[in-house]
Short mmCIF file of C-alpha atoms in Angstrom, two decimals:
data_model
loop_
_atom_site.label_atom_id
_atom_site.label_comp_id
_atom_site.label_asym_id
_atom_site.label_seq_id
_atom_site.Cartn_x
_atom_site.Cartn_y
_atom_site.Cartn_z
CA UNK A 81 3.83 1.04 -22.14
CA UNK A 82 2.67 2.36 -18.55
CA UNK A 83 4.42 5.41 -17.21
CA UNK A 84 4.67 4.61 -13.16
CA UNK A 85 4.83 8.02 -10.92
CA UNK A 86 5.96 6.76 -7.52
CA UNK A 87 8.02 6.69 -4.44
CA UNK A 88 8.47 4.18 -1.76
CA UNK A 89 5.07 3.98 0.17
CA UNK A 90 2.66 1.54 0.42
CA UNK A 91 0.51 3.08 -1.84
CA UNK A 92 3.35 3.57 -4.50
CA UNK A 93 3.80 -0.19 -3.95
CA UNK A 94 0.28 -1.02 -4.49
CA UNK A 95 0.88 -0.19 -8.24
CA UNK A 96 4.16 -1.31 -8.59
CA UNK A 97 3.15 -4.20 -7.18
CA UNK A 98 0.25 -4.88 -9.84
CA UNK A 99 2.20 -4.12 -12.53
CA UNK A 100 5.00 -6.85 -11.40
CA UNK A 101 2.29 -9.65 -11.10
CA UNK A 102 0.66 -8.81 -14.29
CA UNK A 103 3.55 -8.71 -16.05
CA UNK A 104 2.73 -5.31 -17.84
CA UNK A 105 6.04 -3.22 -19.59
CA UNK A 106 6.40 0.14 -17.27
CA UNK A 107 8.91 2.74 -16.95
CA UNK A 108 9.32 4.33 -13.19
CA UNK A 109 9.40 8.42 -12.84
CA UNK A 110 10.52 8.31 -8.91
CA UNK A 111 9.12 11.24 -7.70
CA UNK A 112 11.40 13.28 -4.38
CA UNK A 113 7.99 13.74 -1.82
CA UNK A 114 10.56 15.64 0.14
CA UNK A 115 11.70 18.18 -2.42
CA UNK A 116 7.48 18.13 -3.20
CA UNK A 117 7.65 16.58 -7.02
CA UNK A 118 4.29 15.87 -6.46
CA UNK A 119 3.01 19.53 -6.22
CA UNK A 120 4.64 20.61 -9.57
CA UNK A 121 2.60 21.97 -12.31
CA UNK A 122 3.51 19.17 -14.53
CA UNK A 123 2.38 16.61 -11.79
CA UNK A 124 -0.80 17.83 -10.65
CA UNK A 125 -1.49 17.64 -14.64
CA UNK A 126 -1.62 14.27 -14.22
CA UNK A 127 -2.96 13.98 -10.72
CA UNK A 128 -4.68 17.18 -9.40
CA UNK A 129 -4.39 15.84 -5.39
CA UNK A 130 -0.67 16.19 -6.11
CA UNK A 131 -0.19 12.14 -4.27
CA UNK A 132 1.60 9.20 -5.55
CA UNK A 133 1.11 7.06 -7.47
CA UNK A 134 -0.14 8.14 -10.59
CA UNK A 135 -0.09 6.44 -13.91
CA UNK A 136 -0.15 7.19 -17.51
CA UNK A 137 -1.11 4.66 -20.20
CA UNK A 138 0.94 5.41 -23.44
CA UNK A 139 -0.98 3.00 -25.33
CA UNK A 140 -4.40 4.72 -24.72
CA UNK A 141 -4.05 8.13 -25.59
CA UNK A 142 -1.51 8.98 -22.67
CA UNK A 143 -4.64 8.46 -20.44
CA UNK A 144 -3.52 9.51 -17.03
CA UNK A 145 -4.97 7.60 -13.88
CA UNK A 146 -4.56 8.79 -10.24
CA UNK A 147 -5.27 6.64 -7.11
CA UNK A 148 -3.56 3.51 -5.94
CA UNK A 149 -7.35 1.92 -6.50
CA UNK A 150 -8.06 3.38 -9.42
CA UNK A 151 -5.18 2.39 -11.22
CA UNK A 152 -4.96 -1.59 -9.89
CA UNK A 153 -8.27 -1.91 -11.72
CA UNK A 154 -7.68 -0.21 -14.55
CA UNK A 155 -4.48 -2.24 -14.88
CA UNK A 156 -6.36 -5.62 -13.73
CA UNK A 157 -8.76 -4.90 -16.68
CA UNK A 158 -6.22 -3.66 -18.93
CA UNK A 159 -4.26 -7.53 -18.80
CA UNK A 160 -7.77 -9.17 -18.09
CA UNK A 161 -5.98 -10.84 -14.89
CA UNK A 162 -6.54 -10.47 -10.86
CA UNK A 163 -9.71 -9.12 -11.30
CA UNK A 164 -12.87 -11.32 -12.27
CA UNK A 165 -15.61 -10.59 -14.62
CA UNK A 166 -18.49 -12.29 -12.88
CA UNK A 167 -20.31 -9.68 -11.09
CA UNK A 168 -20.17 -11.59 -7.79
CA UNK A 169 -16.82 -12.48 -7.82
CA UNK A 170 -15.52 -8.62 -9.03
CA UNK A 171 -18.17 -7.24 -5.90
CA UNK A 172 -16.15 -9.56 -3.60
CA UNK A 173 -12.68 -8.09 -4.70
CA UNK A 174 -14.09 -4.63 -4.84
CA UNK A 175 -15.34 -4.81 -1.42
CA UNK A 176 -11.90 -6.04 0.30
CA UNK A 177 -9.59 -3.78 -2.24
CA UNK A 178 -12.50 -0.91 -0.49
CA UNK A 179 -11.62 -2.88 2.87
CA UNK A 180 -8.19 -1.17 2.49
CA UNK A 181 -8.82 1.79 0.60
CA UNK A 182 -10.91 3.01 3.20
CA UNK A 183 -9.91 1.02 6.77
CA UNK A 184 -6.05 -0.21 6.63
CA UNK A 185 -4.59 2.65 4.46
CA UNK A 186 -6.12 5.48 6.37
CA UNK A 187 -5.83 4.33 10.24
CA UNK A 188 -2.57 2.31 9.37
CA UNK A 189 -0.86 5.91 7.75
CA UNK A 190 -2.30 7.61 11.12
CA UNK A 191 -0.73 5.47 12.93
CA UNK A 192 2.60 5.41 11.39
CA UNK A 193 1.95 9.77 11.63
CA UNK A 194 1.08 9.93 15.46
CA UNK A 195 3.68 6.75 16.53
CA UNK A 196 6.08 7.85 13.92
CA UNK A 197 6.82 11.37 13.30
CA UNK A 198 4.63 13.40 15.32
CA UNK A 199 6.74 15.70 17.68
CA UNK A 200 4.50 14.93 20.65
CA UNK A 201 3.49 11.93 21.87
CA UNK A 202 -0.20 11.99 22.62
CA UNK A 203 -0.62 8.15 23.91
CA UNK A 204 -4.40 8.43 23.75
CA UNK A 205 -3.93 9.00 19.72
CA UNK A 206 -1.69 6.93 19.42
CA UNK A 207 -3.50 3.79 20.97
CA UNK A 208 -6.62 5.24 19.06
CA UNK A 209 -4.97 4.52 15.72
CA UNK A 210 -2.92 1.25 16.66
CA UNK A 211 -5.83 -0.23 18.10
CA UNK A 212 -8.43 0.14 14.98
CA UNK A 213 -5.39 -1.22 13.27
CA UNK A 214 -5.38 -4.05 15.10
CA UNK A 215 -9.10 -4.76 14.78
CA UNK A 216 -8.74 -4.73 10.98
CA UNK A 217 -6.76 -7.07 11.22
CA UNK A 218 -8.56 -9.30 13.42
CA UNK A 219 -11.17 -9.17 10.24
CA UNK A 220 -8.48 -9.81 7.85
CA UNK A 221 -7.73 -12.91 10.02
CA UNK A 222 -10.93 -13.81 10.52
CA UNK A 223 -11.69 -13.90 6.64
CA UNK A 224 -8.79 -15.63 6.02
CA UNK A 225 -10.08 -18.62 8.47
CA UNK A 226 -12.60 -18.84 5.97
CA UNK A 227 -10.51 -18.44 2.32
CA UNK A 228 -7.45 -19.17 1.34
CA UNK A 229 -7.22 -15.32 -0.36
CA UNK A 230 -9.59 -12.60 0.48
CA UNK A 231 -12.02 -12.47 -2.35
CA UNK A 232 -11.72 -16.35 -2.81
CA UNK A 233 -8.85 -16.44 -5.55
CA UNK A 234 -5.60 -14.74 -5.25
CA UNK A 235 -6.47 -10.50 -6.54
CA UNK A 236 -5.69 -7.23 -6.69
CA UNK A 237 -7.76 -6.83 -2.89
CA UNK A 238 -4.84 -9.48 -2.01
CA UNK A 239 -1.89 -7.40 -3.21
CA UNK A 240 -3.31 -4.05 -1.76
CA UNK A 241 -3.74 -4.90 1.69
CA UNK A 242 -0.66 -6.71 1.72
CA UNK A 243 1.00 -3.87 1.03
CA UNK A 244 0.02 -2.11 3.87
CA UNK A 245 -0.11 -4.81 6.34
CA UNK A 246 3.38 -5.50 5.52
CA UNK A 247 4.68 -2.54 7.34
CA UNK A 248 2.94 -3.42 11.00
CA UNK A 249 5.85 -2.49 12.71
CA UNK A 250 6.10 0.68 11.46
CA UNK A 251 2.48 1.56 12.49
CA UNK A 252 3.74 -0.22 16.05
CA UNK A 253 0.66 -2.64 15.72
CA UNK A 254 1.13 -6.16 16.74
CA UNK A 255 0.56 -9.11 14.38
CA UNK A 256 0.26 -11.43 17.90
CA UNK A 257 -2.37 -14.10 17.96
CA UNK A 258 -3.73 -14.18 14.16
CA UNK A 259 -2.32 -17.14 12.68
CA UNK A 260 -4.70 -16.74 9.51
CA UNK A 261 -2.86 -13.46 8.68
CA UNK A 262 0.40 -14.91 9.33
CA UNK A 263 0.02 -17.92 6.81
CA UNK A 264 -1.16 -15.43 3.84
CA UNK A 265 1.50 -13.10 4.76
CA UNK A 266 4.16 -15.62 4.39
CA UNK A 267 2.49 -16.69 0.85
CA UNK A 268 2.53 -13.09 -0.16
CA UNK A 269 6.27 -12.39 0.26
CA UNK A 270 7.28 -15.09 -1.86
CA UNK A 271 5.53 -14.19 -4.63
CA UNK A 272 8.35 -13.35 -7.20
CA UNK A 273 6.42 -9.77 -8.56
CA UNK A 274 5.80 -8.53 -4.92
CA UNK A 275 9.02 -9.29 -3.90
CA UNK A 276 10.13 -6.64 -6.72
CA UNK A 277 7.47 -4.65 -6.40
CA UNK A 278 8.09 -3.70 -3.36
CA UNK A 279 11.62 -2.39 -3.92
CA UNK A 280 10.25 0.14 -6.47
CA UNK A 281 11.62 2.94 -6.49
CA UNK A 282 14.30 1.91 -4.02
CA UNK A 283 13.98 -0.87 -1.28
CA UNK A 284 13.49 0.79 1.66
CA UNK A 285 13.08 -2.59 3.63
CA UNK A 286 15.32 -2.08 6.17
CA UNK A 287 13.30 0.88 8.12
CA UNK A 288 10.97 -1.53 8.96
CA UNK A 289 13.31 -3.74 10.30
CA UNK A 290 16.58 -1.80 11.74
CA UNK A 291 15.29 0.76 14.66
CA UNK A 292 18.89 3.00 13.40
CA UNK A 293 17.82 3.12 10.05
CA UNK A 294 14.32 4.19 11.12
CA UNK A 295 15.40 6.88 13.06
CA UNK A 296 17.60 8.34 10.46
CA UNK A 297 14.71 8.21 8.17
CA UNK A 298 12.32 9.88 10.64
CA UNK A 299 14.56 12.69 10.94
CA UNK A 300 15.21 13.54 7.17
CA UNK A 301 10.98 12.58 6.34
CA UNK A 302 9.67 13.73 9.81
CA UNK A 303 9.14 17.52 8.94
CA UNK A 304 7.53 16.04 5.59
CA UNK A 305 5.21 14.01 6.57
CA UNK A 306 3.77 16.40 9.53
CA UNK A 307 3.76 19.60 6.52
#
């Protein structure tokens, strides 16, 4: 049994996400980011950067695993699915499940701070953020010209950057023009596990679509997020 420390973020979703699709028995601790769960003593136990999600694996020794990254493989491994064992084709997931780690998680969670919640509007920022979005994108298109999935077969690189790329219009970035992306994103929401993965903890779907739900949800996560 996995122990899943969470909340409703992309990140958060990452795991759920890969737990859903490999089928794996977990139990959710929802974790209050506003109330700062995360920064308790018994938290930072298990994950010392005091961020979601974090895991613990009951039937290893309660080994506790911290990063979104960091646990998809581990959990990949752990069901021997979604990740391959050929050294090329695990170097070709690693480097697109990197791709996000590094490149759509970062400038699309700047984004969604400087467009989002920042008090002040500082365009130049703003457009800073959106468009490195939007060239990531343009090479997530591009790839997908090229493969039907990122690493060649559907992976954990697939799940992780969907997760993110899911929520363009929170990050205000448009999706215009990159019919590749489109087609893959349409696959990946119909895929049974992400479509419950996603609502773990809670569904929060409708910020991303109702502009009076997002504003109520700025107001009560705004001071958050900018802490």
């Amino acid at each position: 049994m996995i122990d899943l420390y969470t909340a409703s973020t992309p990140n958060g979703h990452k795991a759920s996400c890969t737990l859903e699709e490999l089928g794996l028995p977990y139990e959710v601790h929802a974790l209050d980011l506003s109330a700062a769960e995360q920064r308790s003593e018994e938290y930072l136990a298990l994950n010392p950067n005091g961020r979601i999600p974090a895991i613990v694996d009951r039937g290893a020794d309660n080994l506790a695993i911290f990063e979104s990254g960091a646990i998809m493989i581990y959990l990949a491994e752990k069901a021997g699915k979604l990740l391959p064992t050929d050294r090329a084709g695990r170097a070709r997931v690693m480097q697109w499940l990197m791709f996000q780690m590094g490149g759509i998680g970062p400038m699309m969670g700047q984004a969604n701070v400087f467009y989002r919640y920042f008090p002040e509007k500082i365009q130049s920022v703003i457009d800073r953020y959106q468009n490195e979005c939007r060239r990531l994108f343009e090479v997530l298109d591009r790839r997908l010209g090229e493969s039907e999935w990122l690493a060649d077969d559907y992976s954990i690189a697939d799940i992780a950057n969907w997760c993110w790329v899911r929520t363009y219009k929170w990050s205000g970035v448009s999706r215009d023009g990159l019919p590749n992306l489109d087609r893959w994103l349409s696959v990946m929401k119909e895929k049974p596990g992400l479509r419950r993965g996603v609502q773990i903890p809670v569904k929060i779907d409708s910020i991303l679509e109702d502009e009076e739900a997002a504003k109520k949800f700025i107001e009560s996560a705004g001071k958050f997020v900018q802490r």
